[in-house]
Amino acid sequence: SVSDVTQIKYLLRRNEKLTHFDALTDLPNRQYFWQQLENKIQKNRPFYLLYIDIKQFKRINELHGHLVGDEVIKDLSKRLNTITHAEDMIAKIGGTEFAVIMGLNHSHSQISSEDQNQCVKFAKELINASTLPFYVSSGQKCEIGLNVGAAAFPQDANSAEELMKFADLAVYSTYAVAK
């Protein structure tokens, strides 16, 4: 008896991709990001968690429609992905929300002022990536902005839930890493 497992292997790979990656952007999804965040915490090495929210995105959907909104999110995810470094991980964790685990290139046990400056610089790079207009397939020009907040492990929190909470709060605080 001969059996072709090609179709089964394809379906298994596709199912795994759907489980861990966002269908629109091909970035890791919230579930996979959360797993990686917990793994990073277990390694007990300092890092930053950046939480990114698209400003006034509802306006894009209202003015141009959801298909255009999807195009903008896809293009933004590509821009953000090109800015992240090899030791970083970016994910789409909500409709208009992204998160980045920003790795640090040292073995210190605490966050330094140099690390903080590096985080601020990185957040500004993320924001700058969104300032150029987006031209969608219909030729329409769309403009967006980003709010970025950050939390440091282990300085600000030492659990995934607390880090996410503090980074999310920082997005809308008056003293966020970058606005």
Tab-separated table of N, CA and C in Angstrom:
chain	number	residue	atom	x	y	z
A	1	SER	N	0.841	-1.174	0.000
A	1	SER	CA	0.000	0.000	0.000
A	1	SER	C	0.891	1.244	0.000
A	2	VAL	N	0.619	2.158	-0.902
A	2	VAL	CA	1.378	3.389	-1.028
A	2	VAL	C	0.472	4.562	-0.651
A	3	SER	N	1.034	5.501	0.098
A	3	SER	CA	0.251	6.650	0.527
A	3	SER	C	1.054	7.927	0.278
A	4	ASP	N	0.416	8.924	-0.281
A	4	ASP	CA	1.064	10.201	-0.536
A	4	ASP	C	0.743	11.132	0.640
A	5	VAL	N	1.764	11.514	1.379
A	5	VAL	CA	1.558	12.357	2.555
A	5	VAL	C	1.807	13.843	2.254
A	6	THR	N	2.012	14.161	0.993
A	6	THR	CA	2.283	15.546	0.605
A	6	THR	C	1.171	16.475	1.062
A	7	GLN	N	-0.058	16.096	0.791
A	7	GLN	CA	-1.210	16.924	1.158
A	7	GLN	C	-1.316	17.069	2.677
A	8	ILE	N	-1.067	15.995	3.396
A	8	ILE	CA	-1.152	16.034	4.856
A	8	ILE	C	-0.074	16.966	5.423
A	9	LYS	N	1.158	16.864	4.902
A	9	LYS	CA	2.239	17.728	5.359
A	9	LYS	C	1.926	19.195	5.057
A	10	TYR	N	1.378	19.449	3.880
A	10	TYR	CA	1.009	20.816	3.511
A	10	TYR	C	-0.033	21.365	4.479
A	11	LEU	N	-1.055	20.576	4.784
A	11	LEU	CA	-2.118	21.014	5.684
A	11	LEU	C	-1.597	21.237	7.100
A	12	LEU	N	-0.683	20.394	7.550
A	12	LEU	CA	-0.100	20.568	8.879
A	12	LEU	C	0.712	21.862	8.960
A	13	ARG	N	1.530	22.127	7.921
A	13	ARG	CA	2.307	23.361	7.894
A	13	ARG	C	1.400	24.589	7.834
A	14	ARG	N	0.359	24.501	7.031
A	14	ARG	CA	-0.587	25.615	6.894
A	14	ARG	C	-1.306	25.876	8.220
A	15	ASN	N	-1.711	24.809	8.891
A	15	ASN	CA	-2.390	24.939	10.174
A	15	ASN	C	-1.468	25.574	11.216
A	16	GLU	N	-0.193	25.151	11.217
A	16	GLU	CA	0.765	25.728	12.159
A	16	GLU	C	0.961	27.212	11.876
A	17	LYS	N	1.037	27.570	10.600
A	17	LYS	CA	1.198	28.979	10.237
A	17	LYS	C	-0.015	29.793	10.679
A	18	LEU	N	-1.213	29.265	10.472
A	18	LEU	CA	-2.424	29.979	10.878
A	18	LEU	C	-2.499	30.130	12.394
A	19	THR	N	-1.934	29.181	13.115
A	19	THR	CA	-1.950	29.216	14.574
A	19	THR	C	-1.008	30.282	15.121
A	20	HIS	N	0.115	30.505	14.470
A	20	HIS	CA	1.152	31.369	15.015
A	20	HIS	C	1.374	32.694	14.281
A	21	PHE	N	0.776	32.861	13.106
A	21	PHE	CA	1.047	34.061	12.327
A	21	PHE	C	-0.242	34.760	11.909
A	22	ASP	N	-0.167	36.077	11.820
A	22	ASP	CA	-1.274	36.910	11.383
A	22	ASP	C	-1.456	36.724	9.879
A	23	ALA	N	-2.681	36.451	9.459
A	23	ALA	CA	-2.966	36.175	8.046
A	23	ALA	C	-2.720	37.392	7.160
A	24	LEU	N	-2.954	38.589	7.662
A	24	LEU	CA	-2.807	39.802	6.855
A	24	LEU	C	-1.342	40.189	6.660
A	25	THR	N	-0.561	40.153	7.716
A	25	THR	CA	0.803	40.690	7.678
A	25	THR	C	1.902	39.627	7.602
A	26	ASP	N	1.570	38.393	7.874
A	26	ASP	CA	2.552	37.305	7.977
A	26	ASP	C	3.515	37.490	9.148
A	27	LEU	N	3.214	38.427	10.030
A	27	LEU	CA	4.005	38.578	11.250
A	27	LEU	C	3.489	37.604	12.302
A	28	PRO	N	4.302	37.275	13.287
A	28	PRO	CA	3.794	36.467	14.397
A	28	PRO	C	2.564	37.138	15.013
A	29	ASN	N	1.645	36.313	15.505
A	29	ASN	CA	0.422	36.845	16.122
A	29	ASN	C	0.601	36.974	17.638
A	30	ARG	N	-0.457	37.425	18.295
A	30	ARG	CA	-0.416	37.672	19.735
A	30	ARG	C	-0.054	36.408	20.525
A	31	GLN	N	-0.650	35.289	20.161
A	31	GLN	CA	-0.404	34.036	20.884
A	31	GLN	C	1.074	33.644	20.795
A	32	TYR	N	1.637	33.663	19.608
A	32	TYR	CA	3.033	33.285	19.426
A	32	TYR	C	3.955	34.299	20.110
A	33	PHE	N	3.610	35.595	19.986
A	33	PHE	CA	4.395	36.644	20.619
A	33	PHE	C	4.442	36.427	22.129
A	34	TRP	N	3.293	36.116	22.702
A	34	TRP	CA	3.209	35.903	24.146
A	34	TRP	C	4.129	34.760	24.575
A	35	GLN	N	4.145	33.674	23.807
A	35	GLN	CA	5.032	32.541	24.104
A	35	GLN	C	6.492	32.976	24.069
A	36	GLN	N	6.849	33.750	23.044
A	36	GLN	CA	8.230	34.200	22.910
A	36	GLN	C	8.608	35.173	24.026
A	37	LEU	N	7.649	36.004	24.431
A	37	LEU	CA	7.887	36.939	25.532
A	37	LEU	C	8.156	36.176	26.827
A	38	GLU	N	7.370	35.163	27.102
A	38	GLU	CA	7.586	34.353	28.304
A	38	GLU	C	8.920	33.617	28.241
A	39	ASN	N	9.295	33.116	27.058
A	39	ASN	CA	10.602	32.465	26.890
A	39	ASN	C	11.741	33.441	27.152
A	40	LYS	N	11.594	34.662	26.661
A	40	LYS	CA	12.619	35.687	26.857
A	40	LYS	C	12.767	36.019	28.353
A	41	ILE	N	11.654	36.101	29.060
A	41	ILE	CA	11.681	36.378	30.493
A	41	ILE	C	12.387	35.257	31.243
A	42	GLN	N	12.133	34.015	30.855
A	42	GLN	CA	12.768	32.871	31.511
A	42	GLN	C	14.286	32.892	31.380
A	43	LYS	N	14.788	33.496	30.298
A	43	LYS	CA	16.246	33.592	30.112
A	43	LYS	C	16.873	34.587	31.077
A	44	ASN	N	16.032	35.440	31.682
A	44	ASN	CA	16.445	36.371	32.729
A	44	ASN	C	17.557	37.328	32.283
A	45	ARG	N	17.463	37.794	31.028
A	45	ARG	CA	18.379	38.813	30.510
A	45	ARG	C	17.558	40.049	30.177
A	46	PRO	N	18.064	41.247	30.427
A	46	PRO	CA	17.280	42.464	30.208
A	46	PRO	C	16.922	42.679	28.733
A	47	PHE	N	15.748	43.267	28.528
A	47	PHE	CA	15.281	43.629	27.190
A	47	PHE	C	14.183	44.665	27.342
A	48	TYR	N	13.782	45.251	26.229
A	48	TYR	CA	12.658	46.180	26.205
A	48	TYR	C	11.492	45.554	25.456
A	49	LEU	N	10.313	45.866	25.934
A	49	LEU	CA	9.080	45.514	25.230
A	49	LEU	C	8.474	46.827	24.750
A	50	LEU	N	8.309	46.969	23.445
A	50	LEU	CA	7.700	48.169	22.875
A	50	LEU	C	6.305	47.826	22.380
A	51	TYR	N	5.367	48.665	22.709
A	51	TYR	CA	3.973	48.502	22.309
A	51	TYR	C	3.664	49.634	21.338
A	52	ILE	N	3.122	49.312	20.185
A	52	ILE	CA	2.902	50.282	19.110
A	52	ILE	C	1.422	50.299	18.745
A	53	ASP	N	0.862	51.484	18.673
A	53	ASP	CA	-0.539	51.636	18.274
A	53	ASP	C	-0.625	52.664	17.150
A	54	ILE	N	-1.402	52.351	16.125
A	54	ILE	CA	-1.590	53.276	15.005
A	54	ILE	C	-2.568	54.365	15.432
A	55	LYS	N	-2.156	55.617	15.265
A	55	LYS	CA	-3.003	56.762	15.632
A	55	LYS	C	-4.183	56.890	14.680
A	56	GLN	N	-5.341	57.108	15.224
A	56	GLN	CA	-6.556	57.445	14.477
A	56	GLN	C	-6.779	56.577	13.241
A	57	PHE	N	-6.544	55.289	13.382
A	57	PHE	CA	-6.685	54.388	12.233
A	57	PHE	C	-8.139	54.246	11.807
A	58	LYS	N	-9.044	54.425	12.741
A	58	LYS	CA	-10.476	54.325	12.416
A	58	LYS	C	-10.836	55.285	11.283
A	59	ARG	N	-10.186	56.449	11.260
A	59	ARG	CA	-10.441	57.441	10.222
A	59	ARG	C	-10.106	56.900	8.825
A	60	ILE	N	-9.033	56.133	8.714
A	60	ILE	CA	-8.642	55.536	7.420
A	60	ILE	C	-9.755	54.604	6.934
A	61	ASN	N	-10.216	53.732	7.838
A	61	ASN	CA	-11.284	52.799	7.456
A	61	ASN	C	-12.566	53.535	7.078
A	62	GLU	N	-12.885	54.600	7.801
A	62	GLU	CA	-14.104	55.352	7.505
A	62	GLU	C	-14.015	56.091	6.175
A	63	LEU	N	-12.868	56.705	5.899
A	63	LEU	CA	-12.707	57.492	4.676
A	63	LEU	C	-12.454	56.642	3.439
A	64	HIS	N	-11.655	55.591	3.588
A	64	HIS	CA	-11.199	54.839	2.422
A	64	HIS	C	-11.715	53.405	2.356
A	65	GLY	N	-12.259	52.898	3.436
A	65	GLY	CA	-12.755	51.524	3.467
A	65	GLY	C	-11.760	50.567	4.104
A	66	HIS	N	-12.262	49.412	4.483
A	66	HIS	CA	-11.445	48.427	5.207
A	66	HIS	C	-10.376	47.786	4.337
A	67	LEU	N	-10.616	47.643	3.048
A	67	LEU	CA	-9.592	47.053	2.175
A	67	LEU	C	-8.360	47.956	2.102
A	68	VAL	N	-8.588	49.262	2.003
A	68	VAL	CA	-7.479	50.209	2.011
A	68	VAL	C	-6.785	50.171	3.372
A	69	GLY	N	-7.574	50.104	4.444
A	69	GLY	CA	-7.000	49.988	5.779
A	69	GLY	C	-6.100	48.771	5.900
A	70	ASP	N	-6.547	47.655	5.339
A	70	ASP	CA	-5.726	46.439	5.358
A	70	ASP	C	-4.420	46.637	4.590
A	71	GLU	N	-4.488	47.323	3.449
A	71	GLU	CA	-3.276	47.592	2.671
A	71	GLU	C	-2.286	48.427	3.479
A	72	VAL	N	-2.794	49.429	4.179
A	72	VAL	CA	-1.936	50.294	4.986
A	72	VAL	C	-1.272	49.478	6.095
A	73	ILE	N	-2.034	48.618	6.753
A	73	ILE	CA	-1.464	47.779	7.821
A	73	ILE	C	-0.398	46.841	7.259
A	74	LYS	N	-0.644	46.262	6.088
A	74	LYS	CA	0.361	45.385	5.458
A	74	LYS	C	1.636	46.155	5.152
A	75	ASP	N	1.481	47.336	4.555
A	75	ASP	CA	2.654	48.138	4.207
A	75	ASP	C	3.397	48.602	5.460
A	76	LEU	N	2.651	48.999	6.471
A	76	LEU	CA	3.281	49.423	7.725
A	76	LEU	C	4.053	48.267	8.347
A	77	SER	N	3.472	47.091	8.344
A	77	SER	CA	4.160	45.942	8.949
A	77	SER	C	5.475	45.659	8.228
A	78	LYS	N	5.504	45.842	6.914
A	78	LYS	CA	6.751	45.645	6.161
A	78	LYS	C	7.788	46.691	6.562
A	79	ARG	N	7.333	47.946	6.678
A	79	ARG	CA	8.257	49.015	7.082
A	79	ARG	C	8.832	48.748	8.469
A	80	LEU	N	7.965	48.390	9.396
A	80	LEU	CA	8.417	48.142	10.769
A	80	LEU	C	9.353	46.941	10.826
A	81	ASN	N	9.034	45.915	10.048
A	81	ASN	CA	9.843	44.699	10.045
A	81	ASN	C	11.255	44.963	9.534
A	82	THR	N	11.401	45.892	8.582
A	82	THR	CA	12.740	46.179	8.051
A	82	THR	C	13.601	46.935	9.059
A	83	ILE	N	12.986	47.591	10.020
A	83	ILE	CA	13.723	48.363	11.022
A	83	ILE	C	14.215	47.487	12.162
A	84	THR	N	13.481	46.430	12.460
A	84	THR	CA	13.867	45.572	13.587
A	84	THR	C	15.173	44.848	13.274
A	85	HIS	N	15.898	44.529	14.311
A	85	HIS	CA	17.190	43.863	14.189
A	85	HIS	C	17.008	42.352	14.348
A	86	ALA	N	18.065	41.617	14.064
A	86	ALA	CA	18.006	40.153	14.117
A	86	ALA	C	17.617	39.641	15.497
A	87	GLU	N	18.046	40.341	16.558
A	87	GLU	CA	17.737	39.881	17.919
A	87	GLU	C	16.366	40.361	18.398
A	88	ASP	N	15.656	41.134	17.577
A	88	ASP	CA	14.324	41.643	17.917
A	88	ASP	C	13.243	40.722	17.373
A	89	MET	N	12.057	40.869	17.920
A	89	MET	CA	10.897	40.158	17.378
A	89	MET	C	9.727	41.122	17.328
A	90	ILE	N	9.122	41.244	16.152
A	90	ILE	CA	7.951	42.092	15.992
A	90	ILE	C	6.748	41.204	15.709
A	91	ALA	N	5.592	41.609	16.228
A	91	ALA	CA	4.363	40.834	16.023
A	91	ALA	C	3.184	41.785	15.904
A	92	LYS	N	2.149	41.323	15.242
A	92	LYS	CA	0.877	42.048	15.199
A	92	LYS	C	0.015	41.427	16.287
A	93	ILE	N	-0.288	42.213	17.306
A	93	ILE	CA	-0.974	41.652	18.467
A	93	ILE	C	-2.427	42.094	18.585
A	94	GLY	N	-2.859	42.939	17.665
A	94	GLY	CA	-4.245	43.400	17.666
A	94	GLY	C	-4.567	44.019	16.329
A	95	GLY	N	-5.753	44.551	16.194
A	95	GLY	CA	-6.180	45.132	14.929
A	95	GLY	C	-5.256	46.224	14.435
A	96	THR	N	-4.871	47.142	15.309
A	96	THR	CA	-3.971	48.243	14.943
A	96	THR	C	-2.777	48.304	15.883
A	97	GLU	N	-2.456	47.185	16.498
A	97	GLU	CA	-1.399	47.164	17.505
A	97	GLU	C	-0.309	46.158	17.136
A	98	PHE	N	0.910	46.595	17.378
A	98	PHE	CA	2.080	45.765	17.172
A	98	PHE	C	2.884	45.781	18.469
A	99	ALA	N	3.767	44.812	18.617
A	99	ALA	CA	4.667	44.784	19.767
A	99	ALA	C	6.028	44.289	19.295
A	100	VAL	N	7.060	44.775	19.959
A	100	VAL	CA	8.431	44.384	19.631
A	100	VAL	C	9.150	44.005	20.911
A	101	ILE	N	9.805	42.867	20.878
A	101	ILE	CA	10.762	42.522	21.919
A	101	ILE	C	12.105	43.002	21.391
A	102	MET	N	12.651	44.015	22.043
A	102	MET	CA	13.912	44.611	21.602
A	102	MET	C	15.054	44.011	22.406
A	103	GLY	N	15.836	43.190	21.740
A	103	GLY	CA	16.968	42.565	22.400
A	103	GLY	C	18.090	43.556	22.642
A	104	LEU	N	18.884	43.302	23.660
A	104	LEU	CA	20.038	44.139	23.983
A	104	LEU	C	21.301	43.310	23.795
A	105	ASN	N	22.331	43.941	23.260
A	105	ASN	CA	23.566	43.220	22.929
A	105	ASN	C	24.601	43.292	24.041
A	106	HIS	N	24.220	42.829	25.215
A	106	HIS	CA	25.188	42.754	26.307
A	106	HIS	C	24.718	41.708	27.311
A	107	SER	N	25.581	41.429	28.263
A	107	SER	CA	25.235	40.405	29.247
A	107	SER	C	24.996	40.998	30.633
A	108	HIS	N	24.812	42.322	30.713
A	108	HIS	CA	24.535	42.955	32.004
A	108	HIS	C	23.200	42.455	32.532
A	109	SER	N	23.040	42.512	33.831
A	109	SER	CA	21.793	42.035	34.424
A	109	SER	C	20.756	43.142	34.567
A	110	GLN	N	21.138	44.388	34.317
A	110	GLN	CA	20.218	45.514	34.442
A	110	GLN	C	20.251	46.380	33.190
A	111	ILE	N	19.217	47.205	33.064
A	111	ILE	CA	19.112	48.166	31.971
A	111	ILE	C	20.002	49.369	32.305
A	112	SER	N	20.794	49.812	31.329
A	112	SER	CA	21.662	50.972	31.530
A	112	SER	C	21.065	52.197	30.841
A	113	SER	N	21.646	53.357	31.097
A	113	SER	CA	21.175	54.573	30.425
A	113	SER	C	21.451	54.486	28.930
A	114	GLU	N	22.506	53.796	28.543
A	114	GLU	CA	22.800	53.582	27.125
A	114	GLU	C	21.696	52.726	26.483
A	115	ASP	N	21.236	51.704	27.209
A	115	ASP	CA	20.132	50.874	26.714
A	115	ASP	C	18.876	51.711	26.530
A	116	GLN	N	18.622	52.587	27.500
A	116	GLN	CA	17.438	53.440	27.426
A	116	GLN	C	17.520	54.360	26.209
A	117	ASN	N	18.692	54.929	25.972
A	117	ASN	CA	18.872	55.778	24.784
A	117	ASN	C	18.675	54.992	23.502
A	118	GLN	N	19.159	53.762	23.494
A	118	GLN	CA	18.984	52.890	22.327
A	118	GLN	C	17.499	52.612	22.092
A	119	CYS	N	16.748	52.406	23.160
A	119	CYS	CA	15.310	52.158	23.045
A	119	CYS	C	14.583	53.389	22.494
A	120	VAL	N	14.928	54.555	23.001
A	120	VAL	CA	14.309	55.796	22.523
A	120	VAL	C	14.614	55.994	21.035
A	121	LYS	N	15.847	55.753	20.654
A	121	LYS	CA	16.242	55.886	19.242
A	121	LYS	C	15.449	54.916	18.372
A	122	PHE	N	15.334	53.684	18.826
A	122	PHE	CA	14.588	52.666	18.074
A	122	PHE	C	13.110	53.057	17.950
A	123	ALA	N	12.518	53.541	19.035
A	123	ALA	CA	11.115	53.975	19.003
A	123	ALA	C	10.921	55.109	17.999
A	124	LYS	N	11.869	56.031	17.962
A	124	LYS	CA	11.783	57.133	16.991
A	124	LYS	C	11.904	56.622	15.562
A	125	GLU	N	12.757	55.615	15.349
A	125	GLU	CA	12.864	55.012	14.011
A	125	GLU	C	11.538	54.374	13.599
A	126	LEU	N	10.885	53.708	14.535
A	126	LEU	CA	9.589	53.107	14.243
A	126	LEU	C	8.569	54.176	13.863
A	127	ILE	N	8.544	55.249	14.633
A	127	ILE	CA	7.612	56.344	14.361
A	127	ILE	C	7.913	56.979	13.003
A	128	ASN	N	9.190	57.216	12.716
A	128	ASN	CA	9.573	57.816	11.435
A	128	ASN	C	9.178	56.951	10.243
A	129	ALA	N	9.171	55.640	10.429
A	129	ALA	CA	8.776	54.738	9.343
A	129	ALA	C	7.326	54.952	8.937
A	130	SER	N	6.532	55.484	9.846
A	130	SER	CA	5.116	55.693	9.534
A	130	SER	C	4.826	57.084	8.994
A	131	THR	N	5.800	57.976	9.043
A	131	THR	CA	5.520	59.358	8.643
A	131	THR	C	5.456	59.544	7.137
A	132	LEU	N	6.153	58.705	6.390
A	132	LEU	CA	6.026	58.790	4.935
A	132	LEU	C	4.629	58.325	4.546
A	133	PRO	N	4.011	58.968	3.565
A	133	PRO	CA	2.646	58.573	3.179
A	133	PRO	C	2.599	57.146	2.622
A	134	PHE	N	1.436	56.557	2.734
A	134	PHE	CA	1.175	55.237	2.169
A	134	PHE	C	0.343	55.436	0.909
A	135	TYR	N	0.797	54.859	-0.185
A	135	TYR	CA	0.029	54.909	-1.435
A	135	TYR	C	-0.509	53.515	-1.687
A	136	VAL	N	-1.825	53.399	-1.674
A	136	VAL	CA	-2.452	52.090	-1.829
A	136	VAL	C	-2.739	51.824	-3.301
A	137	SER	N	-3.151	50.602	-3.613
A	137	SER	CA	-3.305	50.166	-4.999
A	137	SER	C	-4.247	51.050	-5.809
A	138	SER	N	-5.220	51.673	-5.173
A	138	SER	CA	-6.153	52.551	-5.894
A	138	SER	C	-5.527	53.911	-6.183
A	139	GLY	N	-4.285	54.124	-5.719
A	139	GLY	CA	-3.612	55.396	-5.930
A	139	GLY	C	-3.872	56.395	-4.818
A	140	GLN	N	-4.705	56.030	-3.865
A	140	GLN	CA	-5.018	56.932	-2.763
A	140	GLN	C	-3.821	57.073	-1.825
A	141	LYS	N	-3.689	58.268	-1.282
A	141	LYS	CA	-2.625	58.564	-0.333
A	141	LYS	C	-3.225	58.537	1.073
A	142	CYS	N	-2.605	57.790	1.961
A	142	CYS	CA	-3.059	57.709	3.352
A	142	CYS	C	-1.891	58.075	4.261
A	143	GLU	N	-2.202	58.823	5.305
A	143	GLU	CA	-1.184	59.190	6.271
A	143	GLU	C	-1.612	58.714	7.653
A	144	ILE	N	-0.646	58.184	8.384
A	144	ILE	CA	-0.904	57.700	9.741
A	144	ILE	C	0.225	58.156	10.647
A	145	GLY	N	0.091	57.873	11.894
A	145	GLY	CA	1.148	58.098	12.862
A	145	GLY	C	1.136	56.951	13.850
A	146	LEU	N	2.143	56.893	14.672
A	146	LEU	CA	2.241	55.830	15.676
A	146	LEU	C	2.432	56.422	17.055
A	147	ASN	N	1.873	55.754	18.039
A	147	ASN	CA	2.196	55.980	19.444
A	147	ASN	C	2.993	54.767	19.886
A	148	VAL	N	4.084	55.015	20.591
A	148	VAL	CA	4.941	53.918	21.052
A	148	VAL	C	5.194	54.079	22.542
A	149	GLY	N	5.032	52.991	23.268
A	149	GLY	CA	5.366	52.962	24.684
A	149	GLY	C	6.317	51.801	24.933
A	150	ALA	N	7.075	51.873	26.015
A	150	ALA	CA	8.046	50.817	26.289
A	150	ALA	C	8.082	50.485	27.770
A	151	ALA	N	8.419	49.236	28.043
A	151	ALA	CA	8.654	48.766	29.404
A	151	ALA	C	9.930	47.925	29.370
A	152	ALA	N	10.705	48.000	30.438
A	152	ALA	CA	11.985	47.303	30.507
A	152	ALA	C	11.888	46.110	31.438
A	153	PHE	N	12.474	44.996	30.997
A	153	PHE	CA	12.604	43.820	31.847
A	153	PHE	C	14.039	43.771	32.333
A	154	PRO	N	14.315	43.568	33.576
A	154	PRO	CA	13.440	43.340	34.727
A	154	PRO	C	13.126	44.621	35.505
A	155	GLN	N	13.611	45.752	35.019
A	155	GLN	CA	13.482	47.011	35.753
A	155	GLN	C	12.028	47.392	36.037
A	156	ASP	N	11.154	47.325	35.019
A	156	ASP	CA	9.768	47.764	35.194
A	156	ASP	C	8.837	46.649	35.657
A	157	ALA	N	9.097	45.456	35.230
A	157	ALA	CA	8.245	44.314	35.587
A	157	ALA	C	8.996	43.033	35.266
A	158	ASN	N	8.571	41.945	35.908
A	158	ASN	CA	9.229	40.668	35.619
A	158	ASN	C	8.257	39.565	35.252
A	159	SER	N	7.084	39.962	34.740
A	159	SER	CA	6.157	38.970	34.176
A	159	SER	C	5.649	39.513	32.844
A	160	ALA	N	5.265	38.602	31.967
A	160	ALA	CA	4.773	38.997	30.640
A	160	ALA	C	3.548	39.897	30.759
A	161	GLU	N	2.645	39.541	31.635
A	161	GLU	CA	1.413	40.312	31.784
A	161	GLU	C	1.691	41.740	32.257
A	162	GLU	N	2.562	41.885	33.242
A	162	GLU	CA	2.889	43.222	33.747
A	162	GLU	C	3.649	44.045	32.713
A	163	LEU	N	4.584	43.414	32.004
A	163	LEU	CA	5.321	44.138	30.967
A	163	LEU	C	4.373	44.671	29.898
A	164	MET	N	3.449	43.825	29.439
A	164	MET	CA	2.479	44.258	28.428
A	164	MET	C	1.611	45.386	28.969
A	165	LYS	N	1.190	45.273	30.206
A	165	LYS	CA	0.344	46.308	30.809
A	165	LYS	C	1.087	47.635	30.875
A	166	PHE	N	2.333	47.611	31.339
A	166	PHE	CA	3.084	48.851	31.480
A	166	PHE	C	3.456	49.461	30.127
A	167	ALA	N	3.807	48.627	29.160
A	167	ALA	CA	4.122	49.150	27.823
A	167	ALA	C	2.871	49.758	27.185
A	168	ASP	N	1.721	49.113	27.377
A	168	ASP	CA	0.457	49.635	26.854
A	168	ASP	C	0.101	50.964	27.528
A	169	LEU	N	0.271	51.038	28.829
A	169	LEU	CA	0.012	52.292	29.541
A	169	LEU	C	0.955	53.402	29.072
A	170	ALA	N	2.202	53.053	28.788
A	170	ALA	CA	3.177	54.045	28.347
A	170	ALA	C	2.816	54.647	26.990
A	171	VAL	N	2.092	53.892	26.167
A	171	VAL	CA	1.681	54.387	24.854
A	171	VAL	C	0.871	55.671	24.994
A	172	TYR	N	0.044	55.751	26.016
A	172	TYR	CA	-0.869	56.877	26.154
A	172	TYR	C	-0.503	57.822	27.291
A	173	SER	N	0.626	57.579	27.944
A	173	SER	CA	1.035	58.482	29.017
A	173	SER	C	1.713	59.702	28.412
A	174	THR	N	1.812	60.744	29.187
A	174	THR	CA	2.475	61.951	28.701
A	174	THR	C	3.994	61.780	28.717
A	175	TYR	N	4.460	60.758	29.431
A	175	TYR	CA	5.890	60.502	29.475
A	175	TYR	C	6.181	59.142	28.841
A	176	ALA	N	5.706	58.938	27.636
A	176	ALA	CA	6.010	57.714	26.907
A	176	ALA	C	7.424	57.840	26.350
A	177	VAL	N	8.009	56.716	25.972
A	177	VAL	CA	9.357	56.720	25.419
A	177	VAL	C	9.428	57.665	24.224
A	178	ALA	N	8.455	57.588	23.365
A	178	ALA	CA	8.434	58.472	22.193
A	178	ALA	C	6.988	58.680	21.784
A	179	LYS	N	6.708	59.827	21.247
A	179	LYS	CA	5.340	60.097	20.804
A	179	LYS	C	5.316	60.545	19.391
